[in-house]
mmCIF file of C-alpha atoms in Angstrom:
data_model
loop_
_atom_site.group_PDB
_atom_site.id
_atom_site.type_symbol
_atom_site.label_atom_id
_atom_site.label_comp_id
_atom_site.label_asym_id
_atom_site.label_seq_id
_atom_site.Cartn_x
_atom_site.Cartn_y
_atom_site.Cartn_z
ATOM 1 C CA UNK H 1 92.391 135.514 108.634
ATOM 2 C CA UNK H 2 93.119 131.823 109.168
ATOM 3 C CA UNK H 3 92.658 129.233 106.453
ATOM 4 C CA UNK H 4 89.527 127.031 106.917
ATOM 5 C CA UNK H 5 91.610 123.863 107.384
ATOM 6 C CA UNK H 6 94.470 125.302 109.442
ATOM 7 C CA UNK H 7 92.897 124.711 112.850
ATOM 8 C CA UNK H 8 92.179 121.020 112.357
ATOM 9 C CA UNK H 9 94.730 119.633 109.943
ATOM 10 C CA UNK H 10 94.547 115.830 110.024
ATOM 11 C CA UNK H 11 98.093 115.601 108.649
ATOM 12 C CA UNK H 12 99.363 117.237 111.848
ATOM 13 C CA UNK H 13 98.450 114.043 113.742
ATOM 14 C CA UNK H 14 100.724 111.976 111.531
ATOM 15 C CA UNK H 15 104.470 111.406 111.586
ATOM 16 C CA UNK H 16 106.594 112.940 108.824
ATOM 17 C CA UNK H 17 106.315 110.919 105.634
ATOM 18 C CA UNK H 18 109.531 108.912 105.974
ATOM 19 C CA UNK H 19 110.412 108.472 102.315
ATOM 20 C CA UNK H 20 110.863 112.221 101.833
ATOM 21 C CA UNK H 21 113.960 111.981 104.064
ATOM 22 C CA UNK H 22 115.562 109.524 101.646
ATOM 23 C CA UNK H 23 115.516 111.920 98.685
ATOM 24 C CA UNK H 24 119.059 113.359 99.132
ATOM 25 C CA UNK H 25 120.494 109.830 99.242
ATOM 26 C CA UNK H 26 118.471 108.887 96.182
ATOM 27 C CA UNK H 27 119.999 111.846 94.345
ATOM 28 C CA UNK H 28 123.502 110.709 95.344
ATOM 29 C CA UNK H 29 122.812 107.160 94.163
ATOM 30 C CA UNK H 30 121.299 108.392 90.904
ATOM 31 C CA UNK H 31 124.486 110.331 90.135
ATOM 32 C CA UNK H 32 126.557 107.111 90.070
ATOM 33 C CA UNK H 33 128.170 106.373 86.704
ATOM 34 C CA UNK H 34 126.335 103.086 86.351
ATOM 35 C CA UNK H 35 123.003 104.520 87.473
ATOM 36 C CA UNK H 36 120.998 103.879 90.625
ATOM 37 C CA UNK H 37 120.160 100.432 91.959
ATOM 38 C CA UNK H 38 117.026 101.168 93.976
ATOM 39 C CA UNK H 39 116.523 98.501 96.629
ATOM 40 C CA UNK H 40 114.639 100.813 98.985
ATOM 41 C CA UNK H 41 110.996 100.207 98.036
ATOM 42 C CA UNK H 42 109.481 96.747 97.669
ATOM 43 C CA UNK H 43 107.592 97.517 94.486
ATOM 44 C CA UNK H 44 107.214 94.799 91.826
ATOM 45 C CA UNK H 45 109.130 95.335 88.586
ATOM 46 C CA UNK H 46 108.334 92.144 86.676
ATOM 47 C CA UNK H 47 105.499 91.917 84.127
ATOM 48 C CA UNK H 48 101.890 91.366 85.158
ATOM 49 C CA UNK H 49 101.170 87.752 84.114
ATOM 50 C CA UNK H 50 99.390 87.487 80.778
ATOM 51 C CA UNK H 51 96.355 85.606 82.069
ATOM 52 C CA UNK H 52 95.690 88.440 84.528
ATOM 53 C CA UNK H 53 96.039 91.117 81.852
ATOM 54 C CA UNK H 54 93.701 89.138 79.608
ATOM 55 C CA UNK H 55 91.064 88.968 82.351
ATOM 56 C CA UNK H 56 91.383 92.717 82.958
ATOM 57 C CA UNK H 57 90.984 93.483 79.255
ATOM 58 C CA UNK H 58 88.032 91.122 78.849
ATOM 59 C CA UNK H 59 86.211 93.001 81.627
ATOM 60 C CA UNK H 60 87.063 96.450 80.270
ATOM 61 C CA UNK H 61 83.481 97.059 79.116
ATOM 62 C CA UNK H 62 82.133 97.576 82.650
ATOM 63 C CA UNK H 63 79.918 100.668 82.525
ATOM 64 C CA UNK H 64 77.955 100.000 85.714
ATOM 65 C CA UNK H 65 78.966 100.467 89.317
ATOM 66 C CA UNK H 66 80.740 97.508 90.904
ATOM 67 C CA UNK H 67 79.721 96.330 94.380
ATOM 68 C CA UNK H 68 81.767 96.771 97.526
ATOM 69 C CA UNK H 69 81.327 93.087 98.381
ATOM 70 C CA UNK H 70 82.612 92.067 94.954
ATOM 71 C CA UNK H 71 81.279 89.614 92.403
ATOM 72 C CA UNK H 72 80.271 86.084 93.247
ATOM 73 C CA UNK H 73 83.096 84.925 90.966
ATOM 74 C CA UNK H 74 85.652 86.926 92.924
ATOM 75 C CA UNK H 75 84.419 85.716 96.303
ATOM 76 C CA UNK H 76 84.496 82.119 95.068
ATOM 77 C CA UNK H 77 88.076 82.631 93.876
ATOM 78 C CA UNK H 78 89.070 84.078 97.258
ATOM 79 C CA UNK H 79 87.477 81.167 99.106
ATOM 80 C CA UNK H 80 89.136 78.655 96.806
ATOM 81 C CA UNK H 81 92.551 80.202 97.332
ATOM 82 C CA UNK H 82 92.066 80.371 101.104
ATOM 83 C CA UNK H 83 91.172 76.688 101.288
ATOM 84 C CA UNK H 84 94.013 75.676 98.983
ATOM 85 C CA UNK H 85 96.772 77.894 100.366
ATOM 86 C CA UNK H 86 95.924 78.591 104.014
ATOM 87 C CA UNK H 87 93.992 75.444 104.928
ATOM 88 C CA UNK H 88 91.103 77.594 106.162
ATOM 89 C CA UNK H 89 87.948 75.567 106.680
ATOM 90 C CA UNK H 90 84.271 76.402 107.053
ATOM 91 C CA UNK H 91 84.421 79.846 105.427
ATOM 92 C CA UNK H 92 81.623 81.195 103.239
ATOM 93 C CA UNK H 93 80.949 84.364 101.266
ATOM 94 C CA UNK H 94 80.179 86.333 104.448
ATOM 95 C CA UNK H 95 83.743 85.620 105.612
ATOM 96 C CA UNK H 96 85.497 87.504 102.789
ATOM 97 C CA UNK H 97 85.656 91.125 101.622
ATOM 98 C CA UNK H 98 87.698 92.627 98.771
ATOM 99 C CA UNK H 99 89.497 95.894 99.553
ATOM 100 C CA UNK H 100 91.218 98.575 97.472
ATOM 101 C CA UNK H 101 94.772 97.584 98.323
ATOM 102 C CA UNK H 102 95.868 96.594 101.810
ATOM 103 C CA UNK H 103 97.522 99.922 102.678
ATOM 104 C CA UNK H 104 94.208 101.758 102.373
ATOM 105 C CA UNK H 105 92.630 99.140 104.611
ATOM 106 C CA UNK H 106 95.343 99.360 107.272
ATOM 107 C CA UNK H 107 95.159 103.171 107.360
ATOM 108 C CA UNK H 108 91.348 103.330 107.476
ATOM 109 C CA UNK H 109 90.573 100.311 109.654
ATOM 110 C CA UNK H 110 90.600 101.779 113.186
ATOM 111 C CA UNK H 111 88.287 104.624 112.143
ATOM 112 C CA UNK H 112 85.967 102.271 110.231
ATOM 113 C CA UNK H 113 85.749 100.072 113.328
ATOM 114 C CA UNK H 114 84.670 103.109 115.363
ATOM 115 C CA UNK H 115 87.850 103.349 117.425
ATOM 116 C CA UNK H 116 88.836 106.710 118.840
ATOM 117 C CA UNK H 117 90.233 108.509 121.890
ATOM 118 C CA UNK H 118 90.770 106.115 124.794
ATOM 119 C CA UNK H 119 91.136 103.085 122.544
ATOM 120 C CA UNK H 120 94.515 101.434 122.007
ATOM 121 C CA UNK H 121 95.881 99.877 118.797
ATOM 122 C CA UNK H 122 98.921 97.615 119.134
ATOM 123 C CA UNK H 123 101.327 96.657 116.359
ATOM 124 C CA UNK H 124 104.790 95.069 116.203
ATOM 125 C CA UNK H 125 107.999 97.088 116.179
ATOM 126 C CA UNK H 126 109.840 97.383 113.874
ATOM 127 C CA UNK H 127 106.848 97.508 111.558
ATOM 128 C CA UNK H 128 105.143 98.821 108.479
ATOM 129 C CA UNK H 129 104.467 102.512 109.397
ATOM 130 C CA UNK H 130 100.804 102.470 108.314
ATOM 131 C CA UNK H 131 99.673 100.615 111.463
ATOM 132 C CA UNK H 132 100.594 103.713 113.479
ATOM 133 C CA UNK H 133 99.052 106.002 110.852
ATOM 134 C CA UNK H 134 95.710 104.173 111.113
ATOM 135 C CA UNK H 135 95.645 104.588 114.873
ATOM 136 C CA UNK H 136 96.495 108.287 114.674
ATOM 137 C CA UNK H 137 93.912 108.996 111.975
ATOM 138 C CA UNK H 138 91.266 107.608 114.356
ATOM 139 C CA UNK H 139 92.744 109.531 117.333
ATOM 140 C CA UNK H 140 93.357 106.195 119.053
ATOM 141 C CA UNK H 141 96.535 105.486 121.011
ATOM 142 C CA UNK H 142 99.270 103.706 119.017
ATOM 143 C CA UNK H 143 101.005 100.982 121.045
ATOM 144 C CA UNK H 144 104.140 99.527 119.421
ATOM 145 C CA UNK H 145 105.331 96.274 120.973
ATOM 146 C CA UNK H 146 108.472 94.204 120.720
ATOM 147 C CA UNK H 147 108.398 90.505 121.398
ATOM 148 C CA UNK H 148 105.277 88.741 122.598
ATOM 149 C CA UNK H 149 101.991 90.687 122.322
ATOM 150 C CA UNK H 150 100.411 88.480 125.013
ATOM 151 C CA UNK H 151 102.488 90.477 127.509
ATOM 152 C CA UNK H 152 100.612 93.661 126.614
ATOM 153 C CA UNK H 153 98.155 95.210 129.061
ATOM 154 C CA UNK H 154 94.774 94.333 127.503
ATOM 155 C CA UNK H 155 92.989 97.274 129.165
ATOM 156 C CA UNK H 156 91.543 99.472 126.434
ATOM 157 C CA UNK H 157 93.255 97.415 123.746
ATOM 158 C CA UNK H 158 90.726 97.198 120.936
ATOM 159 C CA UNK H 159 92.862 96.116 117.979
ATOM 160 C CA UNK H 160 95.980 93.963 117.817
ATOM 161 C CA UNK H 161 97.997 93.776 114.607
ATOM 162 C CA UNK H 162 100.182 90.831 113.722
ATOM 163 C CA UNK H 163 102.435 90.813 110.655
ATOM 164 C CA UNK H 164 103.784 87.413 109.692
ATOM 165 C CA UNK H 165 105.795 87.222 107.487
ATOM 166 C CA UNK H 166 106.866 90.600 108.740
ATOM 167 C CA UNK H 167 107.858 93.806 107.017
ATOM 168 C CA UNK H 168 110.666 94.867 107.356
ATOM 169 C CA UNK H 169 112.243 91.955 109.232
ATOM 170 C CA UNK H 170 110.889 88.967 107.290
ATOM 171 C CA UNK H 171 110.177 87.257 110.607
ATOM 172 C CA UNK H 172 107.672 84.382 110.630
ATOM 173 C CA UNK H 173 105.539 83.421 113.628
ATOM 174 C CA UNK H 174 105.063 79.692 114.172
ATOM 175 C CA UNK H 175 101.638 78.050 114.290
ATOM 176 C CA UNK H 176 102.175 77.413 118.001
ATOM 177 C CA UNK H 177 102.968 81.088 118.666
ATOM 178 C CA UNK H 178 100.026 82.252 116.574
ATOM 179 C CA UNK H 179 97.685 79.881 118.392
ATOM 180 C CA UNK H 180 98.751 81.283 121.771
ATOM 181 C CA UNK H 181 98.215 84.865 120.572
ATOM 182 C CA UNK H 182 94.761 84.074 119.124
ATOM 183 C CA UNK H 183 93.781 82.408 122.406
ATOM 184 C CA UNK H 184 94.986 85.406 124.445
ATOM 185 C CA UNK H 185 93.196 87.901 122.190
ATOM 186 C CA UNK H 186 89.910 85.986 122.468
ATOM 187 C CA UNK H 187 90.260 85.680 126.230
ATOM 188 C CA UNK H 188 90.626 89.450 126.562
ATOM 189 C CA UNK H 189 88.135 90.484 123.872
ATOM 190 C CA UNK H 190 90.803 92.001 121.637
ATOM 191 C CA UNK H 191 90.137 91.983 117.882
ATOM 192 C CA UNK H 192 93.092 90.443 116.056
ATOM 193 C CA UNK H 193 94.039 91.453 112.510
ATOM 194 C CA UNK H 194 96.858 89.510 110.887
ATOM 195 C CA UNK H 195 98.646 91.137 107.942
ATOM 196 C CA UNK H 196 99.681 88.155 105.801
ATOM 197 C CA UNK H 197 100.553 89.915 102.545
ATOM 198 C CA UNK H 198 103.831 87.993 102.189
ATOM 199 C CA UNK H 199 102.372 84.565 102.949
ATOM 200 C CA UNK H 200 103.380 83.145 99.546
ATOM 201 C CA UNK H 201 106.999 84.270 100.002
ATOM 202 C CA UNK H 202 108.493 81.983 102.620
ATOM 203 C CA UNK H 203 112.145 81.031 102.047
ATOM 204 C CA UNK H 204 113.559 79.388 105.152
ATOM 205 C CA UNK H 205 110.214 78.642 106.791
ATOM 206 C CA UNK H 206 106.651 77.997 105.650
ATOM 207 C CA UNK H 207 104.408 80.836 106.862
ATOM 208 C CA UNK H 208 101.105 79.857 108.474
ATOM 209 C CA UNK H 209 97.875 81.876 108.366
ATOM 210 C CA UNK H 210 95.851 82.698 111.464
ATOM 211 C CA UNK H 211 92.959 81.069 109.596
ATOM 212 C CA UNK H 212 94.631 77.653 109.606
ATOM 213 C CA UNK H 213 92.656 75.246 111.842
ATOM 214 C CA UNK H 214 95.799 74.575 113.904
ATOM 215 C CA UNK H 215 95.814 78.258 114.838
ATOM 216 C CA UNK H 216 92.169 79.332 115.149
ATOM 217 C CA UNK H 217 90.575 75.932 115.743
ATOM 218 C CA UNK H 218 88.529 76.188 112.558
ATOM 219 C CA UNK H 219 86.633 79.164 114.030
ATOM 220 C CA UNK H 220 87.372 82.677 112.698
ATOM 221 C CA UNK H 221 85.648 84.478 115.584
ATOM 222 C CA UNK H 222 87.673 87.527 116.602
ATOM 223 C CA UNK H 223 90.237 86.959 113.845
ATOM 224 C CA UNK H 224 90.699 88.573 110.408
ATOM 225 C CA UNK H 225 93.509 87.948 107.910
ATOM 226 C CA UNK H 226 94.631 90.593 105.405
ATOM 227 C CA UNK H 227 95.908 89.406 102.020
ATOM 228 C CA UNK H 228 97.272 91.231 98.989
ATOM 229 C CA UNK H 229 98.032 90.283 95.403
ATOM 230 C CA UNK H 230 100.632 93.051 95.032
ATOM 231 C CA UNK H 231 103.628 90.859 95.772
ATOM 232 C CA UNK H 232 102.564 87.349 94.723
ATOM 233 C CA UNK H 233 101.094 88.414 91.352
ATOM 234 C CA UNK H 234 102.902 91.723 90.586
ATOM 235 C CA UNK H 235 99.612 93.593 91.031
ATOM 236 C CA UNK H 236 100.691 96.555 93.165
ATOM 237 C CA UNK H 237 99.371 98.828 90.414
ATOM 238 C CA UNK H 238 95.945 97.155 90.491
ATOM 239 C CA UNK H 239 95.296 97.775 94.230
ATOM 240 C CA UNK H 240 93.926 94.269 94.750
ATOM 241 C CA UNK H 241 93.567 92.883 98.258
ATOM 242 C CA UNK H 242 91.017 91.199 100.500
ATOM 243 C CA UNK H 243 90.058 90.365 104.062
ATOM 244 C CA UNK H 244 89.007 86.982 105.387
ATOM 245 C CA UNK H 245 87.738 85.931 108.795
ATOM 246 C CA UNK H 246 85.142 86.939 111.355
ATOM 247 C CA UNK H 247 81.757 87.382 109.658
ATOM 248 C CA UNK H 248 80.503 89.981 112.141
ATOM 249 C CA UNK H 249 83.585 92.175 111.716
ATOM 250 C CA UNK H 250 83.529 91.963 107.930
ATOM 251 C CA UNK H 251 79.785 92.626 107.878
ATOM 252 C CA UNK H 252 80.326 95.815 109.860
ATOM 253 C CA UNK H 253 83.135 96.911 107.562
ATOM 254 C CA UNK H 254 81.002 96.117 104.508
ATOM 255 C CA UNK H 255 78.209 98.309 105.862
ATOM 256 C CA UNK H 256 80.577 101.227 106.433
ATOM 257 C CA UNK H 257 82.405 100.816 103.146
ATOM 258 C CA UNK H 258 79.124 100.693 101.167
ATOM 259 C CA UNK H 259 78.297 104.179 102.411
ATOM 260 C CA UNK H 260 81.818 105.374 101.550
ATOM 261 C CA UNK H 261 81.677 103.861 98.056
ATOM 262 C CA UNK H 262 84.872 101.849 98.573
ATOM 263 C CA UNK H 263 84.491 99.672 95.484
ATOM 264 C CA UNK H 264 87.206 97.712 93.752
ATOM 265 C CA UNK H 265 86.896 98.506 90.006
ATOM 266 C CA UNK H 266 85.070 95.771 88.086
ATOM 267 C CA UNK H 267 87.955 94.984 85.688
ATOM 268 C CA UNK H 268 90.298 94.645 88.674
ATOM 269 C CA UNK H 269 87.856 92.261 90.334
ATOM 270 C CA UNK H 270 87.936 90.075 87.207
ATOM 271 C CA UNK H 271 91.730 90.194 87.090
ATOM 272 C CA UNK H 272 91.939 89.351 90.775
ATOM 273 C CA UNK H 273 89.718 86.288 90.346
ATOM 274 C CA UNK H 274 91.956 85.056 87.519
ATOM 275 C CA UNK H 275 95.088 85.615 89.606
ATOM 276 C CA UNK H 276 93.728 83.739 92.619
ATOM 277 C CA UNK H 277 92.764 80.795 90.430
ATOM 278 C CA UNK H 278 96.285 80.266 89.083
ATOM 279 C CA UNK H 279 99.303 79.057 91.064
ATOM 280 C CA UNK H 280 101.754 78.665 88.166
ATOM 281 C CA UNK H 281 102.559 82.368 87.841
ATOM 282 C CA UNK H 282 103.173 82.570 91.588
ATOM 283 C CA UNK H 283 105.733 79.761 91.421
ATOM 284 C CA UNK H 284 107.437 81.504 88.500
ATOM 285 C CA UNK H 285 107.661 84.801 90.373
ATOM 286 C CA UNK H 286 108.914 83.069 93.528
ATOM 287 C CA UNK H 287 111.757 81.568 91.511
ATOM 288 C CA UNK H 288 112.779 85.034 90.300
ATOM 289 C CA UNK H 289 112.789 86.406 93.820
ATOM 290 C CA UNK H 290 114.630 83.391 95.237
ATOM 291 C CA UNK H 291 117.519 83.909 92.809
ATOM 292 C CA UNK H 292 117.731 87.647 93.534
ATOM 293 C CA UNK H 293 117.552 87.029 97.265
ATOM 294 C CA UNK H 294 120.363 84.482 97.229
ATOM 295 C CA UNK H 295 122.630 86.766 95.181
ATOM 296 C CA UNK H 296 122.067 89.815 97.386
ATOM 297 C CA UNK H 297 122.349 87.849 100.616
ATOM 298 C CA UNK H 298 125.745 86.444 99.615
ATOM 299 C CA UNK H 299 126.953 89.875 98.513
ATOM 300 C CA UNK H 300 125.853 91.577 101.732
ATOM 301 C CA UNK H 301 127.319 88.959 104.054
ATOM 302 C CA UNK H 302 130.529 89.072 102.030
ATOM 303 C CA UNK H 303 130.593 92.808 102.662
ATOM 304 C CA UNK H 304 130.376 92.315 106.425
ATOM 305 C CA UNK H 305 126.628 92.593 106.971
ATOM 306 C CA UNK H 306 124.701 90.327 109.305
ATOM 307 C CA UNK H 307 121.244 89.277 108.134
ATOM 308 C CA UNK H 308 118.623 88.878 110.879
ATOM 309 C CA UNK H 309 115.337 86.981 110.456
ATOM 310 C CA UNK H 310 114.528 87.467 106.739
ATOM 311 C CA UNK H 311 113.214 83.905 106.496
ATOM 312 C CA UNK H 312 110.321 85.211 104.388
ATOM 313 C CA UNK H 313 109.041 88.341 102.564
ATOM 314 C CA UNK H 314 110.783 90.448 99.901
ATOM 315 C CA UNK H 315 113.495 91.960 102.085
ATOM 316 C CA UNK H 316 116.794 91.318 103.785
ATOM 317 C CA UNK H 317 117.041 92.914 107.232
ATOM 318 C CA UNK H 318 120.735 93.753 107.403
ATOM 319 C CA UNK H 319 123.099 95.403 109.874
ATOM 320 C CA UNK H 320 126.753 96.179 110.375
ATOM 321 C CA UNK H 321 126.134 97.420 113.907
ATOM 322 C CA UNK H 322 126.226 101.075 112.881
ATOM 323 C CA UNK H 323 123.532 103.788 112.696
ATOM 324 C CA UNK H 324 121.257 103.044 109.745
ATOM 325 C CA UNK H 325 121.771 106.421 108.087
ATOM 326 C CA UNK H 326 125.537 105.798 107.990
ATOM 327 C CA UNK H 327 124.876 102.592 106.063
ATOM 328 C CA UNK H 328 122.404 104.344 103.763
ATOM 329 C CA UNK H 329 124.927 107.117 103.083
ATOM 330 C CA UNK H 330 127.818 104.781 102.316
ATOM 331 C CA UNK H 331 125.808 102.580 99.972
ATOM 332 C CA UNK H 332 124.300 105.584 98.185
ATOM 333 C CA UNK H 333 127.835 106.644 97.162
ATOM 334 C CA UNK H 334 128.078 103.302 95.365
ATOM 335 C CA UNK H 335 124.778 103.968 93.619
ATOM 336 C CA UNK H 336 122.772 101.586 95.837
ATOM 337 C CA UNK H 337 119.707 102.893 97.669
ATOM 338 C CA UNK H 338 118.338 100.999 100.676
ATOM 339 C CA UNK H 339 115.734 101.891 103.305
ATOM 340 C CA UNK H 340 116.906 102.976 106.780
ATOM 341 C CA UNK H 341 115.529 100.712 109.500
ATOM 342 C CA UNK H 342 114.528 103.790 111.505
ATOM 343 C CA UNK H 343 111.581 104.190 109.096
ATOM 344 C CA UNK H 344 110.037 101.158 110.826
ATOM 345 C CA UNK H 345 110.510 102.274 114.428
ATOM 346 C CA UNK H 346 113.311 102.844 116.924
ATOM 347 C CA UNK H 347 114.065 99.106 117.025
ATOM 348 C CA UNK H 348 115.397 99.362 113.480
ATOM 349 C CA UNK H 349 117.825 102.231 113.999
ATOM 350 C CA UNK H 350 120.928 100.081 113.316
ATOM 351 C CA UNK H 351 119.460 98.120 110.382
ATOM 352 C CA UNK H 352 118.690 98.699 106.737
ATOM 353 C CA UNK H 353 115.975 97.014 104.694
ATOM 354 C CA UNK H 354 117.193 95.724 101.358
ATOM 355 C CA UNK H 355 114.450 94.833 98.866
ATOM 356 C CA UNK H 356 115.126 92.247 96.191
ATOM 357 C CA UNK H 357 112.424 93.582 93.874
ATOM 358 C CA UNK H 358 114.804 95.149 91.335
ATOM 359 C CA UNK H 359 115.321 93.577 87.917
ATOM 360 C CA UNK H 360 117.842 90.778 87.422
ATOM 361 C CA UNK H 361 120.156 93.245 85.685
ATOM 362 C CA UNK H 362 120.024 95.781 88.524
ATOM 363 C CA UNK H 363 120.460 93.106 91.206
ATOM 364 C CA UNK H 364 123.503 91.773 89.343
ATOM 365 C CA UNK H 365 124.896 95.315 89.224
ATOM 366 C CA UNK H 366 124.367 95.734 92.993
ATOM 367 C CA UNK H 367 126.147 92.455 93.622
ATOM 368 C CA UNK H 368 129.064 93.617 91.445
ATOM 369 C CA UNK H 369 129.355 96.887 93.396
ATOM 370 C CA UNK H 370 129.162 95.148 96.758
ATOM 371 C CA UNK H 371 131.801 92.552 95.876
#
């Protein structure tokens, strides 16, 4: 007798979870005398800023259900940050929507938009794997692209993902390039979602949002930006993110998400509002990352690596022209764990992604081992 779920397992539509393949190398690195230096996952390690923790604690007595749309205070904080940081103009409360972390949003979006068989979802390659996962969960066709998305066939293309600054490459698209892509998407009736979770972390260039008037013309029609507080505010554990852009799209998502009960917890909403209202802690965290980045970059180039792109984000996209797993294996013997570029698509098969989210002490230890 077959199991009730065996004939229609959703997980069978999905690729193997890539991080499971890294476990043997993690074990090798962990066995190093000086302990592991884990540079494989871009997870924050620095403290949550005190003003954010205070806001969370002050809202701890929240016995009632929160709303999917969020509090007025939170939406005002989102709008204020958007105007201040992205230059977005003319947005109102109907143009923003809090979400329970951006990964959940990326994975659920195609299905929540009603996409399915016959629809195509395009995303850059190499890329964050969850864009493909979202397409497959909805039974839509995943379409990875390299280079310029305006060269894609628009037939059946319902959703186009951009990711600038990009993960894993750290590549940044210029305002001119973004403007051309927005224009093309509108011309062909393709909904454009721009994942901008690393917008605050530009190093060698200043990332621009699709919501900037120079890109969208001050009109968010057909365009939605995705933002997260995980990286800028060390809030990965809070699952705090939001969408901003086309009112009709966000209204549809709000309607769906109300039925699904996709509510950001009330204390997290309060913490998020506090975080978006303060720029000082972001500058402090940027300074930490800048120092770690510079140290690791020098150590890697001194070891014979070439760094490509990496002008923004929390990663160095590095290669020695060899298969990525060879690099992963060699570094793991020195107690350093990095992510194989193959995790992000075939275009990354000769690269590794090196996160600079470890502590100062661990980064210094990695630099010592690489030197």
